[in-house]
Amino acid sequence: MEESEFISILTDMLGFAPCNIVYYKHAFMHSSCAGSDLKAEYNNERLEFLGDSVLSTIVSEKLYKMYPDKQEGFLSMLRSKIVQRPTLNALAVKLELERLVIIKSDVVACHSNVYGNAFEALIGAIYLDKGFHACSSFMNDVVFAHYLNIEKLQELELNYKSRLLEWCQKFNLKLEFELVGEEMVNKNDHMFKYKVLVNDVTAGLGNGFSKKEAQQYASHEALNFVRRKPEVFCRKG
Amino acid sequence: MEESEFISILTDMLGFAPCNIVYYKHAFMHSSCAGSDLKAEYNNERLEFLGDSVLSTIVSEKLYKMYPDKQEGFLSMLRSKIVQRPTLNALAVKLELERLVIIKSDVVACHSNVYGNAFEALIGAIYLDKGFHACSSFMNDVVFAHYLNIEKLQELELNYKSRLLEWCQKFNLKLEFELVGEEMVNKNDHMFKYKVLVNDVTAGLGNGFSKKEAQQYASHEALNFVRRKPEVFCRKG
């Protein structure tokens, strides 16, 4: 692709003219095309590393301000839904990133996250080229405005309670939910607080306006915990 | 504590005068002191959610620029060492955050991450009060300049290979390391690429200038992977 065409597609996509094109070229260069050269600058993994955090910050701020009355459990679960690979892959397809990504054709099939990863690398490239606020504007004015509906994602049912149950069954662990708080937070709303116990160890807490919601948040926290520290819960196999 | 004293301590700590004090008050309010009120605004967990991502972005940029020749595996491992709870807890102690955190005294003992969490919430508060660049300046001019030595942390031996081995033994999984690439990247440096197989499934890849280094990065990636997706590797217990 001619450089002028690359810049033109990019400018249309981003809503601003990029300055330092090299960052974007790296962002769209998959490691399969770095030849046999393993040097850091020839693929997009470093930019993906950077973009991943920048993206998380912008999403976190967006959710923090969008849901002033929601607890951390809700925000954390919704952020997971936004930054998870299936969401980012779908977003990359909508943005038509495949027009820009350089990858060996036989690699695509076995690297299904190529485009989602390239999206993160693109955020990293914008960050280095134009700074944090340009990333934030791109995400808000382009991505959230046209391609990614947060409210729709919110409805997406990621059943953390089922996943936790499955995880515990796999490793023969006892799973219990315990209601540890319940009260009126205002005239109409009831707040429930649940504790999740895995093999009698507290693995997560969650607050919600229904028992189901509170258990979901508690399960989400517990899943993160048991995956990070399985040794706390598991007997030697 | 008098408000003037609170502001004075904070100003000394941050190197600038805070504007909207309410954010900082929330940042230092542990949930144990939100009384029986479970409403979102009365504890620091929402700010911690936000600060966690902001911190990760600042650390990622710092490492990206500090180590231009390092691969993603190295950057990712070093970032983990910086944002992990033991590091942040120790940092919070050096910053004397305990002078500002409001917590029930009987809670401290069983919530050992209180101060590390409060540090993240503080970053969230600075972000809302003064924006991204103020957070970045605080981290660079105060934290990295005086309290957190990245090069020393780099030497900290977090043995991911041992942890992975332990994890696999716990669940009776086969673990293999396979050398999949080896070449000269310049006149003096040899680059090794290792693949980690857990029960014959590829779980991680790592590049390094020694076999040991490459295996460490590959193990770090594999640990993240097996913890996120144990179902790929594990037989029903």
Coordinates of C-alpha atoms in Angstrom, one line a residue:
Chain A
M1 CA 0.0 0.0 0.0
E2 CA 1.2 3.5 -0.9
E3 CA 2.0 5.7 2.1
S4 CA -0.4 8.4 1.0
E5 CA -3.2 5.8 0.9
F6 CA -2.3 4.5 4.4
I7 CA -2.4 8.0 5.8
S8 CA -5.7 8.7 4.0
I9 CA -7.4 5.6 5.4
L10 CA -6.0 6.3 8.9
T11 CA -7.1 10.0 8.8
D12 CA -10.7 9.0 7.9
M13 CA -10.7 6.3 10.6
L14 CA -9.2 8.5 13.4
G15 CA -10.9 11.8 12.7
F16 CA -7.5 13.6 12.8
A17 CA -4.3 13.5 10.7
P18 CA -1.6 11.4 12.3
C19 CA 1.9 13.0 12.6
N20 CA 4.4 10.3 13.2
I21 CA 3.4 7.5 10.8
V22 CA 6.1 5.1 12.0
Y23 CA 4.1 4.4 15.2
Y24 CA 1.0 3.4 13.2
K25 CA 3.1 1.2 10.8
H26 CA 4.4 -0.7 13.8
A27 CA 0.9 -0.9 15.3
F28 CA -0.4 -2.8 12.2
M29 CA 2.7 -5.0 11.8
H30 CA 1.9 -8.5 13.1
S31 CA 4.9 -10.5 14.5
S32 CA 4.4 -13.1 11.7
C33 CA 5.7 -10.4 9.2
A34 CA 8.7 -9.4 11.2
G35 CA 10.5 -12.1 9.2
S36 CA 13.0 -14.1 11.2
D37 CA 14.0 -10.9 13.1
L38 CA 12.9 -11.1 16.7
K39 CA 13.9 -7.5 17.5
A40 CA 11.4 -5.5 19.5
E41 CA 10.8 -2.7 17.1
Y42 CA 9.5 -5.0 14.3
N43 CA 6.1 -6.0 15.6
N44 CA 3.2 -4.5 17.4
E45 CA 3.4 -6.3 20.8
R46 CA 5.1 -3.4 22.6
L47 CA 2.5 -1.0 21.4
E48 CA -0.2 -3.4 22.4
F49 CA 1.3 -3.6 25.9
L50 CA 1.0 0.2 26.1
G51 CA -2.4 0.5 24.4
D52 CA -4.0 -2.1 26.7
S53 CA -3.5 0.2 29.7
V54 CA -4.4 3.4 28.0
L55 CA -7.6 1.8 26.8
S56 CA -8.4 0.5 30.2
T57 CA -7.9 4.0 31.7
I58 CA -10.3 5.7 29.1
V59 CA -12.9 3.0 29.6
S60 CA -12.6 3.2 33.4
E61 CA -13.1 7.0 33.4
K62 CA -16.0 6.7 31.0
L63 CA -17.8 4.1 33.2
Y64 CA -16.9 6.0 36.4
K65 CA -18.6 9.1 35.2
M66 CA -21.5 7.3 33.3
Y67 CA -22.5 5.4 36.4
P68 CA -22.0 7.6 39.4
D69 CA -24.2 5.4 41.7
K70 CA -22.7 2.1 40.8
Q71 CA -20.3 0.1 42.9
E72 CA -16.8 -1.0 41.9
G73 CA -18.1 -4.5 41.2
F74 CA -20.5 -3.3 38.5
L75 CA -17.8 -1.0 36.9
S76 CA -15.2 -3.8 37.0
M77 CA -17.6 -6.3 35.3
L78 CA -18.6 -3.9 32.6
R79 CA -15.0 -2.9 31.9
S80 CA -14.2 -6.6 31.5
K81 CA -17.0 -6.9 28.9
I82 CA -15.6 -3.9 26.9
V83 CA -11.9 -4.8 26.9
Q84 CA -12.3 -8.5 26.4
R85 CA -11.0 -9.9 23.2
P86 CA -14.4 -10.8 21.5
T87 CA -15.5 -7.2 22.0
L88 CA -12.2 -5.7 20.7
N89 CA -12.1 -8.2 17.7
A90 CA -15.6 -7.2 16.7
L91 CA -14.8 -3.5 17.1
A92 CA -11.7 -3.9 14.9
V93 CA -13.8 -5.5 12.2
K94 CA -16.2 -2.6 12.3
L95 CA -13.3 -0.1 12.0
E96 CA -12.1 -2.3 9.1
L97 CA -8.6 -2.6 10.6
E98 CA -7.9 -5.6 8.3
R99 CA -7.3 -3.1 5.5
L100 CA -4.2 -1.9 7.4
V101 CA -2.9 -4.9 9.3
I102 CA 0.0 -6.7 7.7
I103 CA 0.0 -10.4 8.4
K104 CA 0.9 -13.6 6.7
S105 CA -2.3 -15.0 5.3
D106 CA -1.8 -18.5 6.8
V107 CA -1.4 -17.0 10.3
V108 CA -4.8 -15.3 10.5
A109 CA -6.7 -18.6 11.1
C110 CA -4.7 -19.7 14.1
H111 CA -4.4 -16.2 15.7
S112 CA -8.0 -15.2 16.1
N113 CA -7.2 -12.1 18.2
V114 CA -5.0 -10.5 15.6
Y115 CA -7.4 -7.6 14.9
G116 CA -8.4 -7.0 18.6
N117 CA -4.7 -6.9 19.4
A118 CA -4.0 -4.5 16.5
F119 CA -6.7 -2.2 17.9
E120 CA -4.9 -2.0 21.3
A121 CA -1.6 -1.4 19.4
L122 CA -3.4 1.4 17.5
I123 CA -4.4 3.1 20.8
G124 CA -0.7 2.8 21.8
A125 CA 0.4 4.5 18.6
I126 CA -2.1 7.3 19.0
Y127 CA -0.8 7.8 22.6
L128 CA 2.8 8.1 21.5
D129 CA 1.9 10.3 18.5
K130 CA -0.6 12.6 20.0
G131 CA -0.9 12.0 23.7
F132 CA -3.5 10.8 26.2
H133 CA -6.2 13.3 25.3
A134 CA -6.2 12.4 21.6
C135 CA -6.8 8.7 22.6
S136 CA -9.6 9.8 24.8
S137 CA -11.2 11.9 22.0
F138 CA -10.9 9.1 19.5
M139 CA -12.5 6.6 21.9
N140 CA -15.3 8.9 22.9
D141 CA -16.0 10.7 19.6
V142 CA -15.5 7.8 17.3
V143 CA -15.6 4.5 19.1
F144 CA -18.2 5.0 21.8
A145 CA -20.2 7.4 19.5
H146 CA -20.5 5.0 16.6
Y147 CA -19.2 1.5 17.1
L148 CA -19.4 0.4 20.7
N149 CA -22.7 0.6 22.6
I150 CA -21.9 0.4 26.3
E151 CA -25.6 0.1 27.4
K152 CA -26.0 -2.9 25.0
L153 CA -22.8 -4.5 26.4
Q154 CA -24.2 -4.0 29.9
E155 CA -27.1 -6.3 29.0
L156 CA -24.7 -8.9 27.7
E157 CA -25.1 -11.8 30.1
L158 CA -21.7 -13.0 31.2
N159 CA -22.7 -15.5 33.8
Y160 CA -19.9 -15.3 36.3
K161 CA -21.8 -17.4 38.8
S162 CA -22.0 -20.3 36.3
R163 CA -18.4 -19.9 35.4
L164 CA -17.4 -20.0 39.0
L165 CA -19.5 -23.0 39.7
E166 CA -17.9 -24.8 36.7
W167 CA -14.4 -23.9 37.9
C168 CA -15.2 -25.2 41.4
Q169 CA -16.6 -28.4 40.1
K170 CA -13.6 -29.0 37.9
F171 CA -11.3 -28.9 40.9
N172 CA -13.8 -30.5 43.4
L173 CA -14.1 -27.4 45.5
K174 CA -17.1 -26.5 47.7
L175 CA -18.9 -23.3 46.7
E176 CA -21.2 -21.3 49.0
F177 CA -23.0 -17.9 48.7
E178 CA -23.7 -16.2 52.0
L179 CA -25.9 -13.1 52.4
V180 CA -24.0 -10.9 54.7
G181 CA -25.8 -7.6 54.4
E182 CA -29.3 -6.3 53.4
E183 CA -30.7 -2.9 53.9
M184 CA -32.7 0.0 52.4
V185 CA -30.3 2.6 50.8
N186 CA -33.2 4.9 50.0
K187 CA -37.0 4.9 50.0
N188 CA -37.2 2.4 47.1
D189 CA -33.9 0.6 46.8
H190 CA -32.9 -2.5 48.7
M191 CA -29.1 -3.3 48.7
F192 CA -27.8 -6.8 49.2
K193 CA -24.3 -7.8 50.0
Y194 CA -23.1 -11.4 49.3
K195 CA -20.0 -13.2 50.2
V196 CA -18.6 -16.1 48.2
L197 CA -16.9 -18.9 50.0
V198 CA -14.7 -21.4 48.1
N199 CA -13.7 -24.3 50.4
D200 CA -14.7 -22.2 53.4
V201 CA -12.3 -19.4 52.3
T202 CA -13.8 -15.9 51.4
A203 CA -13.0 -15.4 47.8
G204 CA -15.2 -12.5 46.8
L205 CA -17.8 -9.9 48.0
G206 CA -20.5 -8.2 45.9
N207 CA -23.2 -5.6 46.4
G208 CA -26.2 -5.3 44.3
F209 CA -29.8 -4.1 44.1
S210 CA -31.0 -7.7 43.7
K211 CA -29.7 -10.9 45.2
K212 CA -28.8 -12.1 41.7
E213 CA -26.9 -9.0 40.9
A214 CA -24.9 -9.1 44.1
Q215 CA -24.1 -12.8 43.6
Q216 CA -22.8 -12.0 40.0
Y217 CA -20.4 -9.3 41.3
A218 CA -19.3 -11.5 44.1
S219 CA -18.7 -14.3 41.6
H220 CA -16.7 -12.0 39.3
E221 CA -14.4 -11.0 42.1
A222 CA -14.1 -14.6 43.3
L223 CA -13.2 -15.9 39.8
N224 CA -10.4 -13.3 39.6
F225 CA -9.2 -14.4 43.0
V226 CA -9.3 -18.1 42.6
R227 CA -7.6 -17.9 39.2
R228 CA -4.8 -15.7 40.7
K229 CA -4.4 -17.8 43.8
P230 CA -5.6 -21.3 43.2
E231 CA -3.2 -22.6 45.9
V232 CA -5.3 -21.0 48.6
F233 CA -8.2 -23.3 47.7
C234 CA -6.8 -26.4 46.1
R235 CA -5.6 -29.6 47.6
K236 CA -2.7 -31.2 45.9
G237 CA -4.0 -33.1 42.9
Chain B
M1 CA -8.1 15.8 61.6
E2 CA -8.6 19.5 60.7
E3 CA -9.2 20.1 57.0
S4 CA -6.3 22.6 56.9
E5 CA -4.0 19.9 58.3
F6 CA -5.3 17.3 55.8
I7 CA -4.6 19.8 52.9
S8 CA -1.2 20.6 54.2
I9 CA 0.0 17.0 54.5
L10 CA -1.5 16.2 51.1
T11 CA 0.2 19.2 49.5
D12 CA 3.6 18.2 50.9
M13 CA 3.1 14.7 49.7
L14 CA 1.9 15.5 46.2
G15 CA 4.1 18.4 45.4
F16 CA 1.1 20.5 44.4
A17 CA -2.0 22.0 46.0
P18 CA -5.1 19.8 45.6
C19 CA -8.2 21.7 44.4
N20 CA -11.2 19.5 45.0
I21 CA -10.6 18.0 48.4
V22 CA -13.7 15.8 48.3
Y23 CA -12.0 13.3 45.9
Y24 CA -9.1 12.9 48.3
K25 CA -11.3 12.5 51.3
H26 CA -13.1 9.6 49.5
A27 CA -9.8 8.1 48.4
F28 CA -8.7 7.7 52.1
M29 CA -12.0 6.5 53.4
H30 CA -12.0 2.7 53.8
S31 CA -15.2 0.9 53.4
S32 CA -15.1 -0.2 57.0
C33 CA -15.8 3.4 57.9
A34 CA -18.7 4.0 55.5
G35 CA -20.8 2.9 58.5
S36 CA -23.7 0.6 57.5
D37 CA -24.2 2.7 54.4
L38 CA -23.3 0.7 51.4
K39 CA -23.7 3.6 48.9
A40 CA -21.1 3.9 46.3
E41 CA -19.8 7.4 47.2
Y42 CA -18.9 6.5 50.8
N43 CA -15.8 4.5 50.2
N44 CA -12.7 4.4 48.1
E45 CA -13.3 1.4 45.9
R46 CA -14.6 3.3 42.9
L47 CA -11.6 5.6 43.0
E48 CA -9.3 2.5 43.3
F49 CA -11.0 1.0 40.2
L50 CA -10.1 4.2 38.3
G51 CA -6.6 4.7 39.8
D52 CA -5.6 1.1 39.1
S53 CA -5.9 1.7 35.3
V54 CA -4.3 5.2 35.4
L55 CA -1.4 3.8 37.4
S56 CA -0.9 1.0 34.9
T57 CA -0.9 3.5 32.0
I58 CA 1.8 5.7 33.6
V59 CA 3.9 2.6 34.5
S60 CA 3.5 1.2 31.0
E61 CA 4.6 4.4 29.3
K62 CA 7.6 4.7 31.7
L63 CA 8.8 1.2 30.9
Y64 CA 8.1 1.5 27.2
K65 CA 10.4 4.5 27.0
M66 CA 12.9 3.3 29.6
Y67 CA 13.5 0.0 27.8
P68 CA 13.3 0.7 24.0
D69 CA 14.9 -2.6 23.1
K70 CA 12.9 -4.9 25.4
Q71 CA 10.2 -7.2 24.3
E72 CA 6.6 -7.1 25.5
G73 CA 7.3 -10.1 27.8
F74 CA 10.0 -8.2 29.8
L75 CA 7.8 -5.0 30.0
S76 CA 4.8 -7.0 31.2
M77 CA 6.7 -8.8 33.9
L78 CA 8.3 -5.6 35.2
R79 CA 4.9 -3.8 35.2
S80 CA 3.5 -6.7 37.3
K81 CA 6.3 -6.3 39.8
I82 CA 5.5 -2.5 40.1
V83 CA 1.7 -2.7 40.4
Q84 CA 1.5 -5.8 42.6
R85 CA 0.1 -5.3 46.1
P86 CA 3.4 -5.9 48.1
T87 CA 5.1 -3.1 46.1
L88 CA 2.2 -0.7 46.4
N89 CA 1.7 -1.5 50.1
A90 CA 5.4 -0.7 50.7
L91 CA 5.2 2.4 48.7
A92 CA 2.1 3.6 50.7
V93 CA 4.1 3.1 53.9
K94 CA 7.0 5.2 52.5
L95 CA 4.5 8.0 51.6
E96 CA 3.0 7.7 55.1
L97 CA -0.5 7.3 53.8
E98 CA -1.5 5.8 57.1
R99 CA -1.6 9.4 58.4
L100 CA -4.5 10.1 56.1
V101 CA -6.4 6.8 55.7
I102 CA -9.5 6.5 57.8
I103 CA -10.2 2.9 58.9
K104 CA -11.5 1.1 61.9
S105 CA -8.5 -0.1 63.8
D106 CA -9.7 -3.7 64.1
V107 CA -10.0 -4.0 60.4
V108 CA -6.4 -3.2 59.5
A109 CA -5.0 -6.6 60.5
C110 CA -7.3 -8.6 58.3
H111 CA -7.1 -6.2 55.3
S112 CA -3.4 -6.1 54.6
N113 CA -3.8 -4.3 51.3
V114 CA -5.5 -1.3 52.8
Y115 CA -2.7 1.1 52.1
G116 CA -1.8 -0.2 48.7
N117 CA -5.4 0.1 47.7
A118 CA -5.5 3.6 49.2
F119 CA -2.5 4.5 47.0
E120 CA -4.4 3.5 43.9
A121 CA -7.5 5.5 45.1
L122 CA -5.2 8.5 45.6
I123 CA -4.1 8.2 41.9
G124 CA -7.8 8.1 41.0
A125 CA -8.4 11.2 43.0
I126 CA -5.6 13.1 41.4
Y127 CA -6.9 12.1 38.0
L128 CA -10.3 13.5 38.7
D129 CA -9.0 16.6 40.4
K130 CA -6.1 17.6 38.1
G131 CA -6.1 15.2 35.1
F132 CA -3.8 12.6 33.6
H133 CA -0.7 14.8 33.3
A134 CA -0.8 15.7 37.0
C135 CA -0.9 11.9 37.8
S136 CA 2.0 11.4 35.5
S137 CA 4.0 14.2 37.1
F138 CA 3.3 12.9 40.6
M139 CA 4.4 9.4 39.7
N140 CA 7.6 10.6 37.8
D141 CA 8.7 13.5 40.0
V142 CA 7.8 12.1 43.4
V143 CA 7.3 8.3 43.3
F144 CA 9.8 7.2 40.7
A145 CA 12.3 9.9 41.7
H146 CA 12.3 9.2 45.5
Y147 CA 10.3 6.1 46.5
L148 CA 10.3 3.4 43.8
N149 CA 13.5 2.2 42.2
I150 CA 12.5 0.4 39.0
E151 CA 16.0 -0.9 38.3
K152 CA 16.0 -2.5 41.8
L153 CA 12.6 -4.0 41.2
Q154 CA 13.8 -5.4 37.9
E155 CA 16.4 -7.5 39.9
L156 CA 13.7 -8.8 42.2
E157 CA 13.4 -12.4 41.4
L158 CA 9.9 -13.4 40.8
N159 CA 10.4 -17.0 39.7
Y160 CA 7.5 -17.5 37.3
K161 CA 8.9 -20.8 36.1
S162 CA 8.8 -22.2 39.6
R163 CA 5.3 -20.9 40.1
L164 CA 4.1 -22.4 36.9
L165 CA 5.7 -25.7 37.8
E166 CA 3.9 -25.6 41.2
W167 CA 0.6 -24.8 39.5
C168 CA 1.0 -27.7 37.1
Q169 CA 1.9 -30.1 39.8
K170 CA -1.1 -29.1 41.8
F171 CA -3.4 -30.1 39.0
N172 CA -1.4 -33.0 37.7
L173 CA -0.6 -31.3 34.4
K174 CA 2.4 -32.0 32.1
L175 CA 4.8 -29.1 31.6
E176 CA 7.3 -28.8 28.8
F177 CA 9.6 -26.1 27.5
E178 CA 10.5 -26.1 23.9
L179 CA 13.2 -24.0 22.2
V180 CA 11.5 -22.8 19.0
G181 CA 13.9 -20.1 17.9
E182 CA 17.5 -19.1 18.3
E183 CA 19.5 -16.6 16.3
M184 CA 21.9 -13.7 16.4
V185 CA 20.1 -10.4 16.6
N186 CA 23.4 -8.4 16.2
K187 CA 27.1 -9.1 16.4
N188 CA 27.0 -9.9 20.1
D189 CA 23.5 -10.8 21.1
H190 CA 21.9 -14.2 20.8
M191 CA 18.1 -14.3 21.0
F192 CA 16.2 -17.4 22.3
K193 CA 12.5 -18.0 21.8
Y194 CA 10.8 -20.6 24.1
K195 CA 7.4 -22.1 23.9
V196 CA 5.6 -23.5 27.0
L197 CA 3.4 -26.5 26.6
V198 CA 0.9 -27.4 29.3
N199 CA -0.6 -30.8 28.7
D200 CA 0.5 -30.5 25.1
V201 CA -1.3 -27.2 24.6
T202 CA 0.7 -24.0 23.8
A203 CA 0.2 -21.7 26.9
G204 CA 2.9 -19.1 26.4
L205 CA 5.8 -17.8 24.3
G206 CA 8.8 -15.8 25.4
N207 CA 11.9 -14.2 23.9
G208 CA 15.1 -13.5 25.8
F209 CA 18.8 -12.9 25.6
S210 CA 19.4 -16.1 27.6
K211 CA 17.5 -19.4 27.7
K212 CA 16.6 -18.7 31.4
E213 CA 15.2 -15.2 30.5
A214 CA 13.2 -16.5 27.6
Q215 CA 11.7 -19.3 29.8
Q216 CA 10.8 -16.8 32.5
Y217 CA 8.8 -14.6 30.1
A218 CA 7.2 -17.7 28.5
S219 CA 6.2 -18.9 32.0
H220 CA 4.8 -15.5 33.0
E221 CA 2.6 -15.6 29.9
A222 CA 1.6 -19.2 30.5
L223 CA 0.7 -18.5 34.1
N224 CA -1.6 -15.7 33.0
F225 CA -3.1 -18.0 30.4
V226 CA -3.7 -21.1 32.5
R227 CA -5.2 -19.1 35.3
R228 CA -7.6 -17.4 32.9
K229 CA -8.5 -20.5 31.0
P230 CA -7.9 -23.6 33.2
E231 CA -10.6 -25.5 31.4
V232 CA -8.3 -25.7 28.3
F233 CA -5.8 -27.8 30.3
C234 CA -7.6 -29.5 33.1
R235 CA -9.4 -32.8 33.2
K236 CA -12.4 -33.0 35.4
G237 CA -11.3 -33.4 39.0

